[in-house]
Amino acid sequence: MASTTAGNGGDPEGTGDDGGTGTPRYRLVADELRAMILDGRIDQGRPLPKQQQLQRRYGVGRSTVQSALQLLRDEGLIEQGVPGRAARVAHQDGQLQPLAHHIARAFTARHVSLDVWSLTVETLSKAVQNQATEIRNGEQRPESIAVRVLLPDLEAPHPYPRCVGDPADPRPLQRLRHLIRTYAGALEHSLTALAEDRLVPDVRVEVRGIPTIPGEKRYIINGTEALTGFYSIRRATMYNNPDGATLDVLELHSDGSLFPSARRAPGGSALDDARFAQVTQWFDTRWEQVATPLPLSD
């Protein structure tokens, strides 16, 4: 980002673009600060430069800097400083962030990639739709988005969900198949529409199925970070439409917790690199050798 333009000109909110790129100035400032936080140039607990210093460094006005800092607060990367003092980088240890947080951060990259193994992608679909809205509003400008999704095969006789009293009752699996199609279809549509409307030049979304259900959900984000969450089995009441019946079922359930399982970063240890390679190999072998295209329409 150019740092020679004085002030914020006629753009008090910092929403004008920089050099014709179409990206709001406050997001360019946030992007650079975020990069310094994530690669360790500003350690956890350390203060950021003061707002006046950031204004001079990036050649922007006060409101632009404040908008950039607010964005980083919303992402959980910084904490509000004591009045009169600079904000500090938040301590991330022991804090579990929801999937929406990780997806929002992923979409700040120029090239977004997601490899996903999950039960229905309900949470992912909603998080991605939020980012698609950001793109349509001009808040994000990725150049490419590549998404590969692994889901349970629609024809396999999965053990869950199933009726407690009658494991052969087909309705729980029928409902699962409906949910898989619904949320995967919504995910695919929200992204491919960005390409159709020429908002993102390169969008690739592919959904495949494998003949098993997940014991855990996995996300590989932008080729640098892997997250894992776990499913438990719970007894629940399923409201079955269209017949309106209530079914006593055993089903998979996730509380939404996601744990960092591997990370690849410049200067990382050999152990980190090996762990991340194992995670990507786990996904790639299933994608290439087992998975088949999953039809999203009946």
PDB file of C-alpha atoms in Angstrom:
ATOM      1  CA  MET A   1       0.000   0.000   0.000  1.00  0.00           C
ATOM      2  CA  ALA A   2       1.336   3.436  -0.886  1.00  0.00           C
ATOM      3  CA  SER A   3       2.222   5.473   2.183  1.00  0.00           C
ATOM      4  CA  THR A   4       2.875   8.847   0.599  1.00  0.00           C
ATOM      5  CA  THR A   5      -0.682  10.164   0.266  1.00  0.00           C
ATOM      6  CA  ALA A   6      -1.352  12.641   3.027  1.00  0.00           C
ATOM      7  CA  GLY A   7      -4.526  12.354   5.048  1.00  0.00           C
ATOM      8  CA  ASN A   8      -7.771  10.841   3.953  1.00  0.00           C
ATOM      9  CA  GLY A   9      -8.850  13.466   1.464  1.00  0.00           C
ATOM     10  CA  GLY A  10     -12.568  13.562   0.905  1.00  0.00           C
ATOM     11  CA  ASP A  11     -13.009  10.058   2.254  1.00  0.00           C
ATOM     12  CA  PRO A  12     -13.572  10.451   6.009  1.00  0.00           C
ATOM     13  CA  GLU A  13     -14.680   6.842   6.450  1.00  0.00           C
ATOM     14  CA  GLY A  14     -11.647   5.373   4.702  1.00  0.00           C
ATOM     15  CA  THR A  15     -13.816   3.437   2.278  1.00  0.00           C
ATOM     16  CA  GLY A  16     -12.289   4.745  -0.941  1.00  0.00           C
ATOM     17  CA  ASP A  17      -9.951   2.417  -2.779  1.00  0.00           C
ATOM     18  CA  ASP A  18      -6.187   2.612  -3.026  1.00  0.00           C
ATOM     19  CA  GLY A  19      -4.666   3.195  -6.424  1.00  0.00           C
ATOM     20  CA  GLY A  20      -7.749   1.955  -8.239  1.00  0.00           C
ATOM     21  CA  THR A  21      -7.589  -1.551  -6.718  1.00  0.00           C
ATOM     22  CA  GLY A  22     -11.160  -1.345  -5.429  1.00  0.00           C
ATOM     23  CA  THR A  23     -10.092  -2.293  -1.900  1.00  0.00           C
ATOM     24  CA  PRO A  24     -11.091   0.139   0.892  1.00  0.00           C
ATOM     25  CA  ARG A  25      -8.087   1.859   2.454  1.00  0.00           C
ATOM     26  CA  TYR A  26      -8.919   0.721   5.976  1.00  0.00           C
ATOM     27  CA  ARG A  27      -8.824  -2.897   4.774  1.00  0.00           C
ATOM     28  CA  LEU A  28      -5.381  -2.398   3.241  1.00  0.00           C
ATOM     29  CA  VAL A  29      -4.137  -1.070   6.583  1.00  0.00           C
ATOM     30  CA  ALA A  30      -5.796  -3.979   8.408  1.00  0.00           C
ATOM     31  CA  ASP A  31      -4.272  -6.470   5.941  1.00  0.00           C
ATOM     32  CA  GLU A  32      -0.737  -5.271   6.662  1.00  0.00           C
ATOM     33  CA  LEU A  33      -1.240  -5.213  10.427  1.00  0.00           C
ATOM     34  CA  ARG A  34      -2.854  -8.655  10.348  1.00  0.00           C
ATOM     35  CA  ALA A  35       0.090 -10.066   8.409  1.00  0.00           C
ATOM     36  CA  MET A  36       2.526  -8.686  10.993  1.00  0.00           C
ATOM     37  CA  ILE A  37       0.501 -10.269  13.798  1.00  0.00           C
ATOM     38  CA  LEU A  38       0.088 -13.671  12.163  1.00  0.00           C
ATOM     39  CA  ASP A  39       3.720 -14.069  11.144  1.00  0.00           C
ATOM     40  CA  GLY A  40       4.972 -13.006  14.582  1.00  0.00           C
ATOM     41  CA  ARG A  41       6.464  -9.615  13.763  1.00  0.00           C
ATOM     42  CA  ILE A  42       4.230  -8.250  16.531  1.00  0.00           C
ATOM     43  CA  ASP A  43       4.057 -10.782  19.355  1.00  0.00           C
ATOM     44  CA  GLN A  44       1.003 -11.603  21.442  1.00  0.00           C
ATOM     45  CA  GLY A  45       0.586  -9.109  24.260  1.00  0.00           C
ATOM     46  CA  ARG A  46       2.736  -6.477  22.556  1.00  0.00           C
ATOM     47  CA  PRO A  47       1.279  -3.063  21.636  1.00  0.00           C
ATOM     48  CA  LEU A  48       0.601  -1.946  18.102  1.00  0.00           C
ATOM     49  CA  PRO A  49       2.001   1.387  16.963  1.00  0.00           C
ATOM     50  CA  LYS A  50      -0.104   4.298  18.191  1.00  0.00           C
ATOM     51  CA  GLN A  51      -2.830   5.600  15.921  1.00  0.00           C
ATOM     52  CA  GLN A  52      -0.886   8.737  15.023  1.00  0.00           C
ATOM     53  CA  GLN A  53       2.078   6.585  13.991  1.00  0.00           C
ATOM     54  CA  LEU A  54      -0.161   4.398  11.835  1.00  0.00           C
ATOM     55  CA  GLN A  55      -1.643   7.484  10.178  1.00  0.00           C
ATOM     56  CA  ARG A  56       1.828   8.711   9.238  1.00  0.00           C
ATOM     57  CA  ARG A  57       3.067   5.274   8.185  1.00  0.00           C
ATOM     58  CA  TYR A  58       0.182   4.595   5.803  1.00  0.00           C
ATOM     59  CA  GLY A  59      -0.659   8.153   4.801  1.00  0.00           C
ATOM     60  CA  VAL A  60      -4.296   7.909   5.888  1.00  0.00           C
ATOM     61  CA  GLY A  61      -6.639   9.731   8.233  1.00  0.00           C
ATOM     62  CA  ARG A  62      -7.678   8.911  11.764  1.00  0.00           C
ATOM     63  CA  SER A  63     -11.028   7.346  10.833  1.00  0.00           C
ATOM     64  CA  THR A  64      -9.308   4.968   8.401  1.00  0.00           C
ATOM     65  CA  VAL A  65      -6.952   3.738  11.124  1.00  0.00           C
ATOM     66  CA  GLN A  66      -9.824   3.385  13.586  1.00  0.00           C
ATOM     67  CA  SER A  67     -11.830   1.321  11.078  1.00  0.00           C
ATOM     68  CA  ALA A  68      -8.819  -0.926  10.472  1.00  0.00           C
ATOM     69  CA  LEU A  69      -8.315  -1.475  14.201  1.00  0.00           C
ATOM     70  CA  GLN A  70     -12.008  -2.204  14.717  1.00  0.00           C
ATOM     71  CA  LEU A  71     -11.846  -4.884  12.027  1.00  0.00           C
ATOM     72  CA  LEU A  72      -8.913  -6.544  13.809  1.00  0.00           C
ATOM     73  CA  ARG A  73     -10.818  -6.378  17.112  1.00  0.00           C
ATOM     74  CA  ASP A  74     -13.809  -8.048  15.475  1.00  0.00           C
ATOM     75  CA  GLU A  75     -11.493 -10.835  14.297  1.00  0.00           C
ATOM     76  CA  GLY A  76     -10.177 -11.289  17.833  1.00  0.00           C
ATOM     77  CA  LEU A  77      -6.611 -10.360  16.899  1.00  0.00           C
ATOM     78  CA  ILE A  78      -6.228  -7.254  19.060  1.00  0.00           C
ATOM     79  CA  GLU A  79      -7.561  -5.965  22.363  1.00  0.00           C
ATOM     80  CA  GLN A  80      -8.626  -2.440  23.222  1.00  0.00           C
ATOM     81  CA  GLY A  81      -5.839  -0.593  24.961  1.00  0.00           C
ATOM     82  CA  VAL A  82      -6.102   1.569  28.049  1.00  0.00           C
ATOM     83  CA  PRO A  83      -7.325   5.067  27.058  1.00  0.00           C
ATOM     84  CA  GLY A  84      -4.351   6.986  25.744  1.00  0.00           C
ATOM     85  CA  ARG A  85      -2.395   3.813  24.998  1.00  0.00           C
ATOM     86  CA  ALA A  86      -2.124   1.675  21.887  1.00  0.00           C
ATOM     87  CA  ALA A  87      -4.139  -1.500  21.331  1.00  0.00           C
ATOM     88  CA  ARG A  88      -2.338  -4.788  22.027  1.00  0.00           C
ATOM     89  CA  VAL A  89      -2.164  -8.072  20.161  1.00  0.00           C
ATOM     90  CA  ALA A  90      -4.575 -10.483  21.835  1.00  0.00           C
ATOM     91  CA  HIS A  91      -3.358 -13.682  23.458  1.00  0.00           C
ATOM     92  CA  GLN A  92      -4.767 -16.567  21.423  1.00  0.00           C
ATOM     93  CA  ASP A  93      -3.619 -19.430  23.655  1.00  0.00           C
ATOM     94  CA  GLY A  94      -6.537 -21.395  25.031  1.00  0.00           C
ATOM     95  CA  GLN A  95      -9.121 -19.490  22.994  1.00  0.00           C
ATOM     96  CA  LEU A  96     -11.235 -21.487  20.573  1.00  0.00           C
ATOM     97  CA  GLN A  97     -12.606 -19.443  17.709  1.00  0.00           C
ATOM     98  CA  PRO A  98     -15.768 -20.385  15.782  1.00  0.00           C
ATOM     99  CA  LEU A  99     -15.575 -21.463  12.156  1.00  0.00           C
ATOM    100  CA  ALA A 100     -16.959 -18.109  10.987  1.00  0.00           C
ATOM    101  CA  HIS A 101     -13.894 -16.401  12.491  1.00  0.00           C
ATOM    102  CA  HIS A 102     -11.492 -18.637  10.550  1.00  0.00           C
ATOM    103  CA  ILE A 103     -13.449 -18.275   7.304  1.00  0.00           C
ATOM    104  CA  ALA A 104     -13.562 -14.483   7.645  1.00  0.00           C
ATOM    105  CA  ARG A 105      -9.807 -14.441   8.089  1.00  0.00           C
ATOM    106  CA  ALA A 106      -9.303 -16.821   5.151  1.00  0.00           C
ATOM    107  CA  PHE A 107     -11.231 -14.533   2.811  1.00  0.00           C
ATOM    108  CA  THR A 108      -8.844 -11.653   3.443  1.00  0.00           C
ATOM    109  CA  ALA A 109      -6.278 -13.514   1.305  1.00  0.00           C
ATOM    110  CA  ARG A 110      -5.896 -12.902  -2.419  1.00  0.00           C
ATOM    111  CA  HIS A 111      -6.224 -16.626  -3.108  1.00  0.00           C
ATOM    112  CA  VAL A 112      -8.691 -18.504  -0.907  1.00  0.00           C
ATOM    113  CA  SER A 113      -8.637 -22.294  -0.644  1.00  0.00           C
ATOM    114  CA  LEU A 114     -10.726 -24.578   1.562  1.00  0.00           C
ATOM    115  CA  ASP A 115     -10.578 -28.367   1.841  1.00  0.00           C
ATOM    116  CA  VAL A 116     -13.422 -29.646   4.008  1.00  0.00           C
ATOM    117  CA  TRP A 117     -14.566 -32.985   5.458  1.00  0.00           C
ATOM    118  CA  SER A 118     -17.839 -32.632   7.326  1.00  0.00           C
ATOM    119  CA  LEU A 119     -21.323 -34.055   7.852  1.00  0.00           C
ATOM    120  CA  THR A 120     -23.512 -31.381   6.208  1.00  0.00           C
ATOM    121  CA  VAL A 121     -21.484 -28.097   5.832  1.00  0.00           C
ATOM    122  CA  GLU A 122     -24.354 -26.192   7.446  1.00  0.00           C
ATOM    123  CA  THR A 123     -22.052 -23.907   9.458  1.00  0.00           C
ATOM    124  CA  LEU A 124     -19.579 -23.528   6.598  1.00  0.00           C
ATOM    125  CA  SER A 125     -22.307 -22.602   4.131  1.00  0.00           C
ATOM    126  CA  LYS A 126     -23.559 -19.796   6.362  1.00  0.00           C
ATOM    127  CA  ALA A 127     -20.033 -18.490   7.008  1.00  0.00           C
ATOM    128  CA  VAL A 128     -19.186 -18.479   3.296  1.00  0.00           C
ATOM    129  CA  GLN A 129     -22.458 -16.767   2.413  1.00  0.00           C
ATOM    130  CA  ASN A 130     -21.501 -13.985   4.839  1.00  0.00           C
ATOM    131  CA  GLN A 131     -18.189 -13.579   3.022  1.00  0.00           C
ATOM    132  CA  ALA A 132     -19.946 -13.591  -0.347  1.00  0.00           C
ATOM    133  CA  THR A 133     -22.030 -10.682   0.918  1.00  0.00           C
ATOM    134  CA  GLU A 134     -18.825  -8.896   1.950  1.00  0.00           C
ATOM    135  CA  ILE A 135     -17.477  -9.370  -1.569  1.00  0.00           C
ATOM    136  CA  ARG A 136     -20.666  -8.014  -3.109  1.00  0.00           C
ATOM    137  CA  ASN A 137     -20.424  -4.997  -0.813  1.00  0.00           C
ATOM    138  CA  GLY A 138     -16.850  -4.368  -1.940  1.00  0.00           C
ATOM    139  CA  GLU A 139     -15.369  -5.277   1.439  1.00  0.00           C
ATOM    140  CA  GLN A 140     -13.341  -8.243   0.136  1.00  0.00           C
ATOM    141  CA  ARG A 141     -11.505  -8.698  -3.168  1.00  0.00           C
ATOM    142  CA  PRO A 142     -10.088 -12.226  -3.518  1.00  0.00           C
ATOM    143  CA  GLU A 143      -8.745 -13.090  -6.953  1.00  0.00           C
ATOM    144  CA  SER A 144      -9.552 -16.781  -6.690  1.00  0.00           C
ATOM    145  CA  ILE A 145     -11.579 -19.161  -4.525  1.00  0.00           C
ATOM    146  CA  ALA A 146     -11.049 -22.933  -4.633  1.00  0.00           C
ATOM    147  CA  VAL A 147     -13.214 -25.190  -2.460  1.00  0.00           C
ATOM    148  CA  ARG A 148     -13.174 -28.983  -2.213  1.00  0.00           C
ATOM    149  CA  VAL A 149     -15.820 -30.565   0.007  1.00  0.00           C
ATOM    150  CA  LEU A 150     -16.001 -34.186   1.146  1.00  0.00           C
ATOM    151  CA  LEU A 151     -19.376 -35.334   2.477  1.00  0.00           C
ATOM    152  CA  PRO A 152     -21.018 -38.681   3.264  1.00  0.00           C
ATOM    153  CA  ASP A 153     -22.111 -40.493   0.125  1.00  0.00           C
ATOM    154  CA  LEU A 154     -25.860 -40.167  -0.358  1.00  0.00           C
ATOM    155  CA  GLU A 155     -26.446 -43.821  -1.217  1.00  0.00           C
ATOM    156  CA  ALA A 156     -24.374 -45.552   1.471  1.00  0.00           C
ATOM    157  CA  PRO A 157     -26.245 -47.155   4.436  1.00  0.00           C
ATOM    158  CA  HIS A 158     -24.708 -44.949   7.132  1.00  0.00           C
ATOM    159  CA  PRO A 159     -25.133 -46.062  10.768  1.00  0.00           C
ATOM    160  CA  TYR A 160     -26.253 -42.592  11.935  1.00  0.00           C
ATOM    161  CA  PRO A 161     -28.708 -41.018  12.254  1.00  0.00           C
ATOM    162  CA  ARG A 162     -31.024 -43.917  13.071  1.00  0.00           C
ATOM    163  CA  CYS A 163     -34.242 -44.485  14.983  1.00  0.00           C
ATOM    164  CA  VAL A 164     -33.734 -45.879  18.466  1.00  0.00           C
ATOM    165  CA  GLY A 165     -36.676 -48.260  18.252  1.00  0.00           C
ATOM    166  CA  ASP A 166     -36.388 -49.159  14.570  1.00  0.00           C
ATOM    167  CA  PRO A 167     -32.888 -48.915  13.044  1.00  0.00           C
ATOM    168  CA  ALA A 168     -34.331 -49.874   9.652  1.00  0.00           C
ATOM    169  CA  ASP A 169     -36.613 -46.802   9.496  1.00  0.00           C
ATOM    170  CA  PRO A 170     -35.338 -44.886   6.417  1.00  0.00           C
ATOM    171  CA  ARG A 171     -36.564 -41.432   7.479  1.00  0.00           C
ATOM    172  CA  PRO A 172     -33.521 -40.268   9.518  1.00  0.00           C
ATOM    173  CA  LEU A 173     -31.148 -41.012   6.629  1.00  0.00           C
ATOM    174  CA  GLN A 174     -33.544 -39.417   4.163  1.00  0.00           C
ATOM    175  CA  ARG A 175     -33.484 -36.245   6.220  1.00  0.00           C
ATOM    176  CA  LEU A 176     -29.672 -36.312   6.441  1.00  0.00           C
ATOM    177  CA  ARG A 177     -29.450 -36.614   2.656  1.00  0.00           C
ATOM    178  CA  HIS A 178     -31.813 -33.673   2.293  1.00  0.00           C
ATOM    179  CA  LEU A 179     -29.656 -31.547   4.618  1.00  0.00           C
ATOM    180  CA  ILE A 180     -26.464 -32.532   2.786  1.00  0.00           C
ATOM    181  CA  ARG A 181     -27.937 -31.467  -0.546  1.00  0.00           C
ATOM    182  CA  THR A 182     -29.470 -28.279   0.849  1.00  0.00           C
ATOM    183  CA  TYR A 183     -26.370 -26.852   2.523  1.00  0.00           C
ATOM    184  CA  ALA A 184     -23.851 -28.061  -0.059  1.00  0.00           C
ATOM    185  CA  GLY A 185     -26.054 -26.614  -2.789  1.00  0.00           C
ATOM    186  CA  ALA A 186     -26.281 -23.272  -0.986  1.00  0.00           C
ATOM    187  CA  LEU A 187     -22.500 -23.221  -0.552  1.00  0.00           C
ATOM    188  CA  GLU A 188     -21.903 -23.976  -4.217  1.00  0.00           C
ATOM    189  CA  HIS A 189     -24.426 -21.392  -5.406  1.00  0.00           C
ATOM    190  CA  SER A 190     -23.141 -18.562  -3.202  1.00  0.00           C
ATOM    191  CA  LEU A 191     -19.630 -18.997  -4.624  1.00  0.00           C
ATOM    192  CA  THR A 192     -20.333 -19.765  -8.277  1.00  0.00           C
ATOM    193  CA  ALA A 193     -22.639 -16.734  -8.415  1.00  0.00           C
ATOM    194  CA  LEU A 194     -19.612 -14.556  -7.617  1.00  0.00           C
ATOM    195  CA  ALA A 195     -17.913 -15.792 -10.772  1.00  0.00           C
ATOM    196  CA  GLU A 196     -21.079 -15.448 -12.844  1.00  0.00           C
ATOM    197  CA  ASP A 197     -21.404 -11.841 -11.687  1.00  0.00           C
ATOM    198  CA  ARG A 198     -17.694 -11.238 -12.417  1.00  0.00           C
ATOM    199  CA  LEU A 199     -16.898 -10.338  -8.835  1.00  0.00           C
ATOM    200  CA  VAL A 200     -14.216 -13.021  -8.430  1.00  0.00           C
ATOM    201  CA  PRO A 201     -12.302 -14.003 -11.584  1.00  0.00           C
ATOM    202  CA  ASP A 202     -11.610 -17.634 -10.675  1.00  0.00           C
ATOM    203  CA  VAL A 203     -14.040 -19.731  -8.603  1.00  0.00           C
ATOM    204  CA  ARG A 204     -13.893 -23.525  -8.373  1.00  0.00           C
ATOM    205  CA  VAL A 205     -16.235 -25.518  -6.141  1.00  0.00           C
ATOM    206  CA  GLU A 206     -16.360 -29.305  -6.170  1.00  0.00           C
ATOM    207  CA  VAL A 207     -18.354 -31.586  -3.886  1.00  0.00           C
ATOM    208  CA  ARG A 208     -17.638 -35.306  -3.598  1.00  0.00           C
ATOM    209  CA  GLY A 209     -18.943 -38.111  -1.431  1.00  0.00           C
ATOM    210  CA  ILE A 210     -17.291 -41.047   0.307  1.00  0.00           C
ATOM    211  CA  PRO A 211     -19.104 -44.094   1.744  1.00  0.00           C
ATOM    212  CA  THR A 212     -18.630 -43.279   5.413  1.00  0.00           C
ATOM    213  CA  ILE A 213     -19.644 -40.676   7.965  1.00  0.00           C
ATOM    214  CA  PRO A 214     -17.143 -38.449   9.771  1.00  0.00           C
ATOM    215  CA  GLY A 215     -16.046 -39.009  13.336  1.00  0.00           C
ATOM    216  CA  GLU A 216     -14.581 -35.531  13.118  1.00  0.00           C
ATOM    217  CA  LYS A 217     -14.808 -32.471  10.889  1.00  0.00           C
ATOM    218  CA  ARG A 218     -11.668 -31.170   9.214  1.00  0.00           C
ATOM    219  CA  TYR A 219     -10.817 -27.882   7.540  1.00  0.00           C
ATOM    220  CA  ILE A 220      -7.614 -27.079   5.655  1.00  0.00           C
ATOM    221  CA  ILE A 221      -7.548 -23.326   5.124  1.00  0.00           C
ATOM    222  CA  ASN A 222      -5.458 -21.501   2.517  1.00  0.00           C
ATOM    223  CA  GLY A 223      -2.866 -24.272   2.521  1.00  0.00           C
ATOM    224  CA  THR A 224      -1.442 -23.081   5.834  1.00  0.00           C
ATOM    225  CA  GLU A 225      -3.792 -24.046   8.667  1.00  0.00           C
ATOM    226  CA  ALA A 226      -5.697 -27.207   9.601  1.00  0.00           C
ATOM    227  CA  LEU A 227      -8.544 -27.355  12.118  1.00  0.00           C
ATOM    228  CA  THR A 228     -10.311 -30.351  13.632  1.00  0.00           C
ATOM    229  CA  GLY A 229     -13.605 -30.653  15.504  1.00  0.00           C
ATOM    230  CA  PHE A 230     -15.216 -33.789  16.884  1.00  0.00           C
ATOM    231  CA  TYR A 231     -18.664 -35.325  16.619  1.00  0.00           C
ATOM    232  CA  SER A 232     -20.304 -37.052  19.550  1.00  0.00           C
ATOM    233  CA  ILE A 233     -23.350 -39.331  19.399  1.00  0.00           C
ATOM    234  CA  ARG A 234     -26.449 -38.073  21.160  1.00  0.00           C
ATOM    235  CA  ARG A 235     -30.048 -39.114  21.568  1.00  0.00           C
ATOM    236  CA  ALA A 236     -32.430 -36.493  20.215  1.00  0.00           C
ATOM    237  CA  THR A 237     -35.919 -35.876  18.909  1.00  0.00           C
ATOM    238  CA  MET A 238     -36.048 -35.441  15.149  1.00  0.00           C
ATOM    239  CA  TYR A 239     -38.981 -33.589  13.649  1.00  0.00           C
ATOM    240  CA  ASN A 240     -39.574 -35.245  10.324  1.00  0.00           C
ATOM    241  CA  ASN A 241     -41.152 -33.344   7.462  1.00  0.00           C
ATOM    242  CA  PRO A 242     -43.363 -33.651   5.487  1.00  0.00           C
ATOM    243  CA  ASP A 243     -45.223 -36.241   7.578  1.00  0.00           C
ATOM    244  CA  GLY A 244     -44.860 -34.184  10.785  1.00  0.00           C
ATOM    245  CA  ALA A 245     -43.787 -37.188  12.856  1.00  0.00           C
ATOM    246  CA  THR A 246     -41.340 -36.945  15.744  1.00  0.00           C
ATOM    247  CA  LEU A 247     -38.635 -39.597  15.820  1.00  0.00           C
ATOM    248  CA  ASP A 248     -36.426 -40.718  18.698  1.00  0.00           C
ATOM    249  CA  VAL A 249     -32.996 -40.962  17.066  1.00  0.00           C
ATOM    250  CA  LEU A 250     -29.294 -41.376  17.671  1.00  0.00           C
ATOM    251  CA  GLU A 251     -27.423 -38.746  15.683  1.00  0.00           C
ATOM    252  CA  LEU A 252     -24.026 -37.119  15.306  1.00  0.00           C
ATOM    253  CA  HIS A 253     -23.624 -33.814  17.107  1.00  0.00           C
ATOM    254  CA  SER A 254     -20.919 -31.143  17.209  1.00  0.00           C
ATOM    255  CA  ASP A 255     -20.764 -28.253  19.670  1.00  0.00           C
ATOM    256  CA  GLY A 256     -18.832 -26.188  17.117  1.00  0.00           C
ATOM    257  CA  SER A 257     -15.453 -26.365  18.871  1.00  0.00           C
ATOM    258  CA  LEU A 258     -12.477 -26.371  16.507  1.00  0.00           C
ATOM    259  CA  PHE A 259      -8.908 -27.156  17.517  1.00  0.00           C
ATOM    260  CA  PRO A 260      -5.752 -26.240  15.582  1.00  0.00           C
ATOM    261  CA  SER A 261      -4.316 -29.555  14.415  1.00  0.00           C
ATOM    262  CA  ALA A 262      -1.519 -28.483  12.070  1.00  0.00           C
ATOM    263  CA  ARG A 263       0.025 -25.345  10.663  1.00  0.00           C
ATOM    264  CA  ARG A 264       2.541 -24.528   7.961  1.00  0.00           C
ATOM    265  CA  ALA A 265       4.362 -21.214   8.161  1.00  0.00           C
ATOM    266  CA  PRO A 266       7.656 -19.744   6.951  1.00  0.00           C
ATOM    267  CA  GLY A 267      10.353 -20.686   9.421  1.00  0.00           C
ATOM    268  CA  GLY A 268       8.188 -23.373  11.023  1.00  0.00           C
ATOM    269  CA  SER A 269       9.693 -26.489  12.542  1.00  0.00           C
ATOM    270  CA  ALA A 270      10.220 -29.743  10.663  1.00  0.00           C
ATOM    271  CA  LEU A 271       7.647 -31.335  12.976  1.00  0.00           C
ATOM    272  CA  ASP A 272       5.037 -28.719  12.039  1.00  0.00           C
ATOM    273  CA  ASP A 273       5.736 -29.265   8.339  1.00  0.00           C
ATOM    274  CA  ALA A 274       5.486 -33.046   8.711  1.00  0.00           C
ATOM    275  CA  ARG A 275       2.217 -32.824  10.631  1.00  0.00           C
ATOM    276  CA  PHE A 276       0.687 -30.521   8.034  1.00  0.00           C
ATOM    277  CA  ALA A 277       1.854 -32.803   5.216  1.00  0.00           C
ATOM    278  CA  GLN A 278       0.100 -35.728   6.908  1.00  0.00           C
ATOM    279  CA  VAL A 279      -3.156 -33.783   7.188  1.00  0.00           C
ATOM    280  CA  THR A 280      -3.125 -32.771   3.529  1.00  0.00           C
ATOM    281  CA  GLN A 281      -2.208 -36.311   2.481  1.00  0.00           C
ATOM    282  CA  TRP A 282      -5.147 -37.633   4.517  1.00  0.00           C
ATOM    283  CA  PHE A 283      -7.499 -35.397   2.547  1.00  0.00           C
ATOM    284  CA  ASP A 284      -5.882 -35.786  -0.882  1.00  0.00           C
ATOM    285  CA  THR A 285      -5.853 -39.591  -0.845  1.00  0.00           C
ATOM    286  CA  ARG A 286      -9.556 -39.758  -0.021  1.00  0.00           C
ATOM    287  CA  TRP A 287     -10.364 -37.094  -2.587  1.00  0.00           C
ATOM    288  CA  GLU A 288      -8.399 -38.747  -5.378  1.00  0.00           C
ATOM    289  CA  GLN A 289      -8.845 -42.460  -4.656  1.00  0.00           C
ATOM    290  CA  VAL A 290     -12.188 -42.915  -2.885  1.00  0.00           C
ATOM    291  CA  ALA A 291     -14.490 -39.937  -3.433  1.00  0.00           C
ATOM    292  CA  THR A 292     -16.968 -39.666  -6.298  1.00  0.00           C
ATOM    293  CA  PRO A 293     -18.987 -36.645  -7.511  1.00  0.00           C
ATOM    294  CA  LEU A 294     -21.946 -35.947  -5.231  1.00  0.00           C
ATOM    295  CA  PRO A 295     -25.187 -35.021  -7.031  1.00  0.00           C
ATOM    296  CA  LEU A 296     -26.816 -32.053  -5.308  1.00  0.00           C
ATOM    297  CA  SER A 297     -30.191 -32.390  -7.009  1.00  0.00           C
ATOM    298  CA  ASP A 298     -32.668 -35.251  -6.710  1.00  0.00           C
TER     299      ASP A 298
END
